[in-house]
CSV table of C-alpha atoms and ligand atoms in Angstrom, one decimal:
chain,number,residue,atom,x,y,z
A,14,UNK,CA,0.0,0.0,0.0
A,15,UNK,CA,1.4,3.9,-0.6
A,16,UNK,CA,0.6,5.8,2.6
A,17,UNK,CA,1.3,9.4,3.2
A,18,UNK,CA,1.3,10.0,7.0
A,19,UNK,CA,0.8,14.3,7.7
A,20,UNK,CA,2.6,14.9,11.7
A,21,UNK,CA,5.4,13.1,12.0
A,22,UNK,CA,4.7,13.0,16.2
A,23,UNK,CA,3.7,10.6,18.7
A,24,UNK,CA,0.8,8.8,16.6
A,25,UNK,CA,2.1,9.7,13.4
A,26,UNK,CA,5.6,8.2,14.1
A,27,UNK,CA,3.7,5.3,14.9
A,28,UNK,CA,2.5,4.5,12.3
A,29,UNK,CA,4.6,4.7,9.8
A,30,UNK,CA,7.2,2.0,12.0
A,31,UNK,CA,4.0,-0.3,11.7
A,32,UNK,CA,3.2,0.2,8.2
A,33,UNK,CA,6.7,-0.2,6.5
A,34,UNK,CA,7.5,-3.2,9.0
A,35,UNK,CA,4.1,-4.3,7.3
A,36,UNK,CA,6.1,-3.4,3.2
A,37,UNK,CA,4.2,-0.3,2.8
A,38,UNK,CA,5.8,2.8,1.5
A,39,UNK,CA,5.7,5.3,3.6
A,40,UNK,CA,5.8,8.8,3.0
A,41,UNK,CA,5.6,11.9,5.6
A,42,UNK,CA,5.4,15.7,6.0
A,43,UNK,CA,5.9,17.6,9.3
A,44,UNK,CA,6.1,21.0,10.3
A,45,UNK,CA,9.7,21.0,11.5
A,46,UNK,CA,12.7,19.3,9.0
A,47,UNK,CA,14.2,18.0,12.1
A,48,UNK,CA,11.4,15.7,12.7
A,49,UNK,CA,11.5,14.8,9.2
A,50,UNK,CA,14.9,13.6,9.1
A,51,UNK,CA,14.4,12.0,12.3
A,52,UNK,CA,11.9,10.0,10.6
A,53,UNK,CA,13.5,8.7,8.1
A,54,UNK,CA,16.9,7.7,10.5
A,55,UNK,CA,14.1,5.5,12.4
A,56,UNK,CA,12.7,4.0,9.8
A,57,UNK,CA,9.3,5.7,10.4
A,58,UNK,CA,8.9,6.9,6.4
A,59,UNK,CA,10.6,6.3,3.3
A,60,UNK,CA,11.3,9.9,2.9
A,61,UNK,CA,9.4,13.1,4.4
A,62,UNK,CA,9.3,17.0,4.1
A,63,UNK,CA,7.9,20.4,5.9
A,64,UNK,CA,5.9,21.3,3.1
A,65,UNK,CA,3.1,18.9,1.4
A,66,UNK,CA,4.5,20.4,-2.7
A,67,UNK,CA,7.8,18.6,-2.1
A,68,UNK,CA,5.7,14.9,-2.1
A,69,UNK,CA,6.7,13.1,-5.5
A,70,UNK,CA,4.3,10.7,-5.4
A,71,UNK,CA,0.9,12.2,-3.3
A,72,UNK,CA,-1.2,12.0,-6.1
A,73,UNK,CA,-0.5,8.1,-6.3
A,74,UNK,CA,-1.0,7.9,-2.8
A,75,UNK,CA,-3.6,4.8,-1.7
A,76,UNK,CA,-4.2,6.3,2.1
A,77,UNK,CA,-3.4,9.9,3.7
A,78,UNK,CA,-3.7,9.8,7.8
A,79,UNK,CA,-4.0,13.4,9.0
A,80,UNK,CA,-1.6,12.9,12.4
A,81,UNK,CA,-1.5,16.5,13.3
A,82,UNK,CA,-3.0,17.7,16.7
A,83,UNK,CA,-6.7,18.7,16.8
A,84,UNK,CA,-6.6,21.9,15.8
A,85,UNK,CA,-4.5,21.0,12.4
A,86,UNK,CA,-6.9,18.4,11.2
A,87,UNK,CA,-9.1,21.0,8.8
A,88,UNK,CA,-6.2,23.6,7.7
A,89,UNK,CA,-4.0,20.9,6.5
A,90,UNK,CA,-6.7,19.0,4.7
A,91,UNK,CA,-8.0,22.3,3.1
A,92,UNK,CA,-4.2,22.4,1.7
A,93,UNK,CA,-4.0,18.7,0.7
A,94,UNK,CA,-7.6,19.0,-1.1
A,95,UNK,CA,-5.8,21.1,-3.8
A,96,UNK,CA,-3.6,18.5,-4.7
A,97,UNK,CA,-5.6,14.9,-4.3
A,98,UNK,CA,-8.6,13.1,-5.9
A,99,UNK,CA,-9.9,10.2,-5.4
A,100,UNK,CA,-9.3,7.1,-5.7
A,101,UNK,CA,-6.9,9.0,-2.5
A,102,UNK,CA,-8.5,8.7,0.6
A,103,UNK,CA,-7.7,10.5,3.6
A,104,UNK,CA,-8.5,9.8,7.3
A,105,UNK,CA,-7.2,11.4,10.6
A,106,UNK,CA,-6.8,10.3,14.2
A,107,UNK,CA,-8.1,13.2,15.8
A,108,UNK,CA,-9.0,12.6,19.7
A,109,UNK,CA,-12.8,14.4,19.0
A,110,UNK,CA,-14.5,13.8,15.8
A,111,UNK,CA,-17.8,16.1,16.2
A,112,UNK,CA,-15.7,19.3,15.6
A,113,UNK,CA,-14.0,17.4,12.3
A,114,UNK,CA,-15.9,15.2,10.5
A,115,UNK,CA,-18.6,17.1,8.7
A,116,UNK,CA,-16.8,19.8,7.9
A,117,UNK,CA,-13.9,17.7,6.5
A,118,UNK,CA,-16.3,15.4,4.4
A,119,UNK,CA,-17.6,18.7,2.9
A,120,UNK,CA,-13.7,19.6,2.0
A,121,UNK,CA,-13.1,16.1,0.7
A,122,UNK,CA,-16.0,13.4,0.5
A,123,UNK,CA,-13.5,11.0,-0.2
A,124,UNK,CA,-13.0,11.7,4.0
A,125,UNK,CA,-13.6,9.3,6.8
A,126,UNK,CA,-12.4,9.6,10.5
A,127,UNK,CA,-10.8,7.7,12.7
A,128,UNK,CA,-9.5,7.4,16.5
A,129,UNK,CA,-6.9,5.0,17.5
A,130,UNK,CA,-7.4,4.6,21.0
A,131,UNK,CA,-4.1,3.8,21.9
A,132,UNK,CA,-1.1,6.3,23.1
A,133,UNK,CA,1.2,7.0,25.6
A,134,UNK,CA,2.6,10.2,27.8
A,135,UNK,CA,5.2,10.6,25.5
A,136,UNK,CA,5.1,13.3,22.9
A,137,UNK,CA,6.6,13.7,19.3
A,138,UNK,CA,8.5,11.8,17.1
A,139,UNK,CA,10.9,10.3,19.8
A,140,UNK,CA,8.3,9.1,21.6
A,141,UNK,CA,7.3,6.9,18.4
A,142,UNK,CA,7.3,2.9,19.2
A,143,UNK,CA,6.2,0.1,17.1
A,144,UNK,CA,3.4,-2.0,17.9
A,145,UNK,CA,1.5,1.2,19.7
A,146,UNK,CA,-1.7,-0.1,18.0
A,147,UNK,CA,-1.8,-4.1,18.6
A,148,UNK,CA,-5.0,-5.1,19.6
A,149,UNK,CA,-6.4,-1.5,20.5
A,150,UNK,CA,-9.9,-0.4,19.2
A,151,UNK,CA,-9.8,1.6,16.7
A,152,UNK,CA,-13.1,4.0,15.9
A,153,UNK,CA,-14.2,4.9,12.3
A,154,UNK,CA,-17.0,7.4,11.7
A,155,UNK,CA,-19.5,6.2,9.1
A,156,UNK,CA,-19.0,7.6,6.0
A,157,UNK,CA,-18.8,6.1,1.6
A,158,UNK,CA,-14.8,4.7,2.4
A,159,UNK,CA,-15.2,3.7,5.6
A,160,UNK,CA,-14.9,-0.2,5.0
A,161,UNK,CA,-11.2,0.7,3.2
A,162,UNK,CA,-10.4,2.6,6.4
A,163,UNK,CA,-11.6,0.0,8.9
A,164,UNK,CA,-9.5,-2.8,7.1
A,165,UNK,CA,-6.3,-0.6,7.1
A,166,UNK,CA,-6.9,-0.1,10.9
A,167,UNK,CA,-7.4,-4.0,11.1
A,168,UNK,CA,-4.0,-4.9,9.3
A,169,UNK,CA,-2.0,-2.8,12.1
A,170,UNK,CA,-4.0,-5.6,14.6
A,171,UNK,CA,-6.6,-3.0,16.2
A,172,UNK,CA,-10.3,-3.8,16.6
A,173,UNK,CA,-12.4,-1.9,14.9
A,174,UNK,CA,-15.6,0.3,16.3
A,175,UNK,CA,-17.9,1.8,13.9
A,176,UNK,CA,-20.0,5.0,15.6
A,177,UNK,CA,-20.8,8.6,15.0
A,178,UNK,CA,-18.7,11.4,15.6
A,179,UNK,CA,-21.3,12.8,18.3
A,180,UNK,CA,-21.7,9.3,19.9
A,181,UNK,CA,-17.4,8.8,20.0
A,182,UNK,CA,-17.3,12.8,21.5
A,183,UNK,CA,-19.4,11.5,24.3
A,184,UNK,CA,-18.0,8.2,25.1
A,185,UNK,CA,-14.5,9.4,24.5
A,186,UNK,CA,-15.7,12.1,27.1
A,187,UNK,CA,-16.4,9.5,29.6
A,188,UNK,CA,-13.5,7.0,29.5
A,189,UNK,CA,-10.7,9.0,27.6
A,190,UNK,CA,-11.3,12.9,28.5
A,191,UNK,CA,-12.5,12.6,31.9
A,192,UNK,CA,-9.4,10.4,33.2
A,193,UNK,CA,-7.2,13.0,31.9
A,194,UNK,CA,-8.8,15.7,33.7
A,195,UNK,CA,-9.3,13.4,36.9
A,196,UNK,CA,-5.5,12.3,36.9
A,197,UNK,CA,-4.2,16.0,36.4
A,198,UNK,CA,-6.0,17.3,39.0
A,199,UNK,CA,-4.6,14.1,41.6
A,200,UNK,CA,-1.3,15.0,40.7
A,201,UNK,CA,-1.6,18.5,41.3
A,202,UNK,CA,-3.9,17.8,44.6
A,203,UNK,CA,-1.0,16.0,45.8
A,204,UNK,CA,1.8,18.7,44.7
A,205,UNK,CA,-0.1,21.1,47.2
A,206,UNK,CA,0.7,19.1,50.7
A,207,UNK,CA,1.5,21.4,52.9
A,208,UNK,CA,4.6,19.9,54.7
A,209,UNK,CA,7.7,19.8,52.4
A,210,UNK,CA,9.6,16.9,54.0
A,211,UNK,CA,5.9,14.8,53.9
A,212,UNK,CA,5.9,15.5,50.1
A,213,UNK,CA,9.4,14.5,49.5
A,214,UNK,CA,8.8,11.4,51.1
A,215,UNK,CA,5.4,10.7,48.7
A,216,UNK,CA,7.7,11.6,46.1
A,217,UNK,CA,10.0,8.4,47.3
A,218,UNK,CA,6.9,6.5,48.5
A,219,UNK,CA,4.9,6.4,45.4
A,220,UNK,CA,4.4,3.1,43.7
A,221,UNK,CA,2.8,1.6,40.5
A,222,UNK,CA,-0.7,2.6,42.1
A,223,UNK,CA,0.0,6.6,41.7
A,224,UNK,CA,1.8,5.5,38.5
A,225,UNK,CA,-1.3,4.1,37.0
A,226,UNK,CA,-3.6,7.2,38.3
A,227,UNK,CA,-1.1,9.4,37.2
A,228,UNK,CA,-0.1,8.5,33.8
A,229,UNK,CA,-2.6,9.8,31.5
A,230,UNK,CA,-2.9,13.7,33.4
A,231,UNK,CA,0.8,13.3,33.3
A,232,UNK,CA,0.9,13.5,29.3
A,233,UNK,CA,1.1,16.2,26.7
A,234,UNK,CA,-0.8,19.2,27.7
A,235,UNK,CA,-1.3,20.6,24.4
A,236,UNK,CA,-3.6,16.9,24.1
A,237,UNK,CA,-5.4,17.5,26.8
A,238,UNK,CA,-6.5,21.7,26.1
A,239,UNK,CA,-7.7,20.5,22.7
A,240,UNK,CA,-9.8,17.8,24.0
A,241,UNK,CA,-11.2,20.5,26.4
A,242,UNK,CA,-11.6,23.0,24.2
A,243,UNK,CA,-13.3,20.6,21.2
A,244,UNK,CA,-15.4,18.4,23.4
A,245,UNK,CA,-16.5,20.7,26.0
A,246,UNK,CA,-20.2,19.7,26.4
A,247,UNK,CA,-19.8,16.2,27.1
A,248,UNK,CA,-16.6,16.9,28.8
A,249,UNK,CA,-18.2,19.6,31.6
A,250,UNK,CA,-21.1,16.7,32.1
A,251,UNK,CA,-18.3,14.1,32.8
A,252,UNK,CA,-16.9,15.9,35.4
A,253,UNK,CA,-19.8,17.7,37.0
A,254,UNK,CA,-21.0,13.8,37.2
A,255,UNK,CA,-17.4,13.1,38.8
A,256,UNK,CA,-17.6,16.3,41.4
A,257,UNK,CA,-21.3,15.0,42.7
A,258,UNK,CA,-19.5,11.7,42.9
A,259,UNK,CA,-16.2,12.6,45.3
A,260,UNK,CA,-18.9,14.8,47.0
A,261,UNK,CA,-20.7,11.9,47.7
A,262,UNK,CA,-17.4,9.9,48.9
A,263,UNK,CA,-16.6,12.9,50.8
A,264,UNK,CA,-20.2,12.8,52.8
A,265,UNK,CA,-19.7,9.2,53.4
A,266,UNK,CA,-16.2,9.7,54.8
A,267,UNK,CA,-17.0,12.6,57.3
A,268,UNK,CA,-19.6,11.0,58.5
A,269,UNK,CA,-18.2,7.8,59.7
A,270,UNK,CA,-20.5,5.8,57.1
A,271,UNK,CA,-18.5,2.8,56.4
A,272,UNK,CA,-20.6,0.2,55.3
A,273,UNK,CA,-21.9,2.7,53.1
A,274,UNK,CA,-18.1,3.5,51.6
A,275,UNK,CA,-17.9,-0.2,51.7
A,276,UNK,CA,-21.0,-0.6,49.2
A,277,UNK,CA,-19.8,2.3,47.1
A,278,UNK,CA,-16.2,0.5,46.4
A,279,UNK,CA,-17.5,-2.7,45.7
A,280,UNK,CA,-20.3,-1.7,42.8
A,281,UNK,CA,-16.8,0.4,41.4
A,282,UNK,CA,-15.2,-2.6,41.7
A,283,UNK,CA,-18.1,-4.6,39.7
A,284,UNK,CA,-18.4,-1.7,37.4
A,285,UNK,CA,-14.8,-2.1,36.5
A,286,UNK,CA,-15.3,-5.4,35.1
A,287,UNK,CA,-17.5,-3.8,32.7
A,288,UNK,CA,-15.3,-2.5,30.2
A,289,UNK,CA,-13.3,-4.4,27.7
A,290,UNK,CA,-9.8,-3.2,28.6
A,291,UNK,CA,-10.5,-4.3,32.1
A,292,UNK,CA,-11.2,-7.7,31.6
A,293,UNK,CA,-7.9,-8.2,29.1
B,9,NAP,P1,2.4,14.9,18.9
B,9,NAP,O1,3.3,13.9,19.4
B,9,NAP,O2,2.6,16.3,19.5
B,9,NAP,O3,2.6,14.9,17.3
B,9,NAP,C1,2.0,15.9,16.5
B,9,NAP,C2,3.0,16.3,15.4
B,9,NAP,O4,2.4,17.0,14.4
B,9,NAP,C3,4.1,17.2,16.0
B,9,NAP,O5,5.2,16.5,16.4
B,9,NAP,C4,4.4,18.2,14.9
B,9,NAP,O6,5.6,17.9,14.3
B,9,NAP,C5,3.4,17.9,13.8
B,9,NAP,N1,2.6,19.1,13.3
B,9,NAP,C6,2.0,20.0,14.1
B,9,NAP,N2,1.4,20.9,13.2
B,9,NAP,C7,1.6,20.4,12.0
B,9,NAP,C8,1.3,20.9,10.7
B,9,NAP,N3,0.5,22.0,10.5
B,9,NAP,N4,1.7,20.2,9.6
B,9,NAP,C9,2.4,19.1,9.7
B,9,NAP,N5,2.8,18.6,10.9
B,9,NAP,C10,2.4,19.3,12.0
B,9,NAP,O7,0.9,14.5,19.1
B,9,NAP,P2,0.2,13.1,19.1
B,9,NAP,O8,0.0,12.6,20.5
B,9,NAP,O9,0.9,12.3,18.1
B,9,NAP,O10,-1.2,13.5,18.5
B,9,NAP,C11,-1.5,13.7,17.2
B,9,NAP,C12,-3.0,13.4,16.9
B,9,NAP,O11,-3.3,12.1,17.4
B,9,NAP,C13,-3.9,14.4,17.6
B,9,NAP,O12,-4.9,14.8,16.8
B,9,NAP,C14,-4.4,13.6,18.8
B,9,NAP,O13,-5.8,14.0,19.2
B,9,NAP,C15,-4.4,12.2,18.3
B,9,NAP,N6,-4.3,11.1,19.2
B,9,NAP,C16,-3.4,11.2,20.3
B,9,NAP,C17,-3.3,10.2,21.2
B,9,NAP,C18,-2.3,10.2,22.3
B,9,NAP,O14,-2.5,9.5,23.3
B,9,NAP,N7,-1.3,11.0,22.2
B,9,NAP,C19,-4.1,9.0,21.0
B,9,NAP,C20,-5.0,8.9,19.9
B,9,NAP,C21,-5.1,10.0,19.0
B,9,NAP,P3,7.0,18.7,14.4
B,9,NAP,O15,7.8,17.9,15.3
B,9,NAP,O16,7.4,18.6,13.0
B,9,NAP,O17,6.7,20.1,14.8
């Protein structure tokens, strides 16, 4: 397969390790030529460039994934529009799809989008590893190509979820931009102890428990804004759901109601075993 991979960062790197380990040729664009060449040294692309003209072969290009953050997704595919047809098709891996896919099906029909729910704290093309996507779920929005796109998701080993972009903004709200928020907000609870020497030793103390909790408000912060700032409905219900709920814990705490607390652990813990991921 020709691919043509556009953000050459976390995601973007990514994928191109997976799909020329796979015999595809890869090519890339990102914003910085530093990244470029850094993408071809580790093997993520046959050859890249900053700028989208410099791409011999785009208009023979099977598959074009829009890697760039959010915000990126439409400008660049406004640019690209002007030098693709189809047969090309294009997808992106954009963490909200409400704010994206409409209006880039209306750029270029020949459009569907997609979410790769895999990733890590790591940010840019150094945080690139193979196998990122191994038996992750993958959305794809509904749209005329979206069989083409769910296979090419398939052949990297993810498991493919077909929904629409306002039903992935509010799930994603639930299980991906919630926890962000959530885990930021522990970490920074903690960072405000009062006693220095007590918070150098939970500095020392902490073990793969605060790890866990940690990890995803420890990642990029430019992620996490643009989840905010394109998801903000469902987001705001998420956590005003999550504030009524520590309230709750909070009440049950204070007033000594242990059984209660008791009760309220033990349906999170059978709620737990209710999601996919969970029962892996
Ligand atoms: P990232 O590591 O910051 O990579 C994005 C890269 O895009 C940057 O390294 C930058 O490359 C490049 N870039 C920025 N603007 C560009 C432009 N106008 N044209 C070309 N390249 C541009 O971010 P990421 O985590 O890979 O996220 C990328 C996308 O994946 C986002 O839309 C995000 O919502 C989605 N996503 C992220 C995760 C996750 O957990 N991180 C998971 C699933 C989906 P330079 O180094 O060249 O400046």
């Amino acid at each position: 397969m020709r691919v043509g991979i556009i953000g050459l960062g976390l995601i973007g790197g990514s994928l191109g390790l997976d799909l020329r380990r796979l015999g595809d040729r890869v090519w890339g664009v990102s914003r910085s030529r530093a990244t470029c060449e850094l993408a071809v040294q580790m093997g993520a692309v046959d050859y890249a460039e900053p700028e989208l003209e410099h791409i011999s072969d785009l208009v023979h290009t099977d598959l074009i994934v829009i890697c760039t953050p959010i915000a990126q997704v439409l400008p660049v595919l406004q640019k690209l529009s002007k030098y693709i047809q189809p047969p090309t098709l294009v997808t992106d891996v954009a963490s909200v799809k409400g704010a994206i896919v409409p209006s880039a099906q209306a750029i270029y029909p020949h459009f569907v989008g997609s979410h790769p729910m895999a990733g890590t704290a790591g940010q840019g093309i150094t945080a690139a590893e193979s196998g990122l996507f191994q038996e992750r779920v993958c959305v794809v929005c509904e749209g005329e190509i979206a069989d083409t796109v769910a296979q090419f998701w398939q052949r990297l080993g993810m498991k493919v979820v077909r929904c629409s972009p306002t039903e992935h903004d509010r799930a994603v709200a639930w299980i991906s931009h919630l926890p962000v928020m959530v885990s930021a907000s522990l970490i920074r609870s903690v960072s405000q102890a009062s006693d220095p020497q007590i918070l150098r030793l939970a500095h020392q103390l902490a073990s793969s428990g605060f790890r866990d909790t940690s990890r995803v408000g420890g990642g990029n912060p430019e992620l996490g804004t643009l989840m905010a700032e394109y998801n903000t409905t469902p987001l705001l219900t998420a956590l005003q759901t999550y504030q009524q709920a520590l309230a709750q814990v909070i009440d049950l705490i204070q007033n000594h109601q242990w059984r209660e607390l008791y009760e309220y652990l033990a349906t999170a813990r059978d709620d737990r075993s209710l999601f996919d991921i969970c029962r892996e």
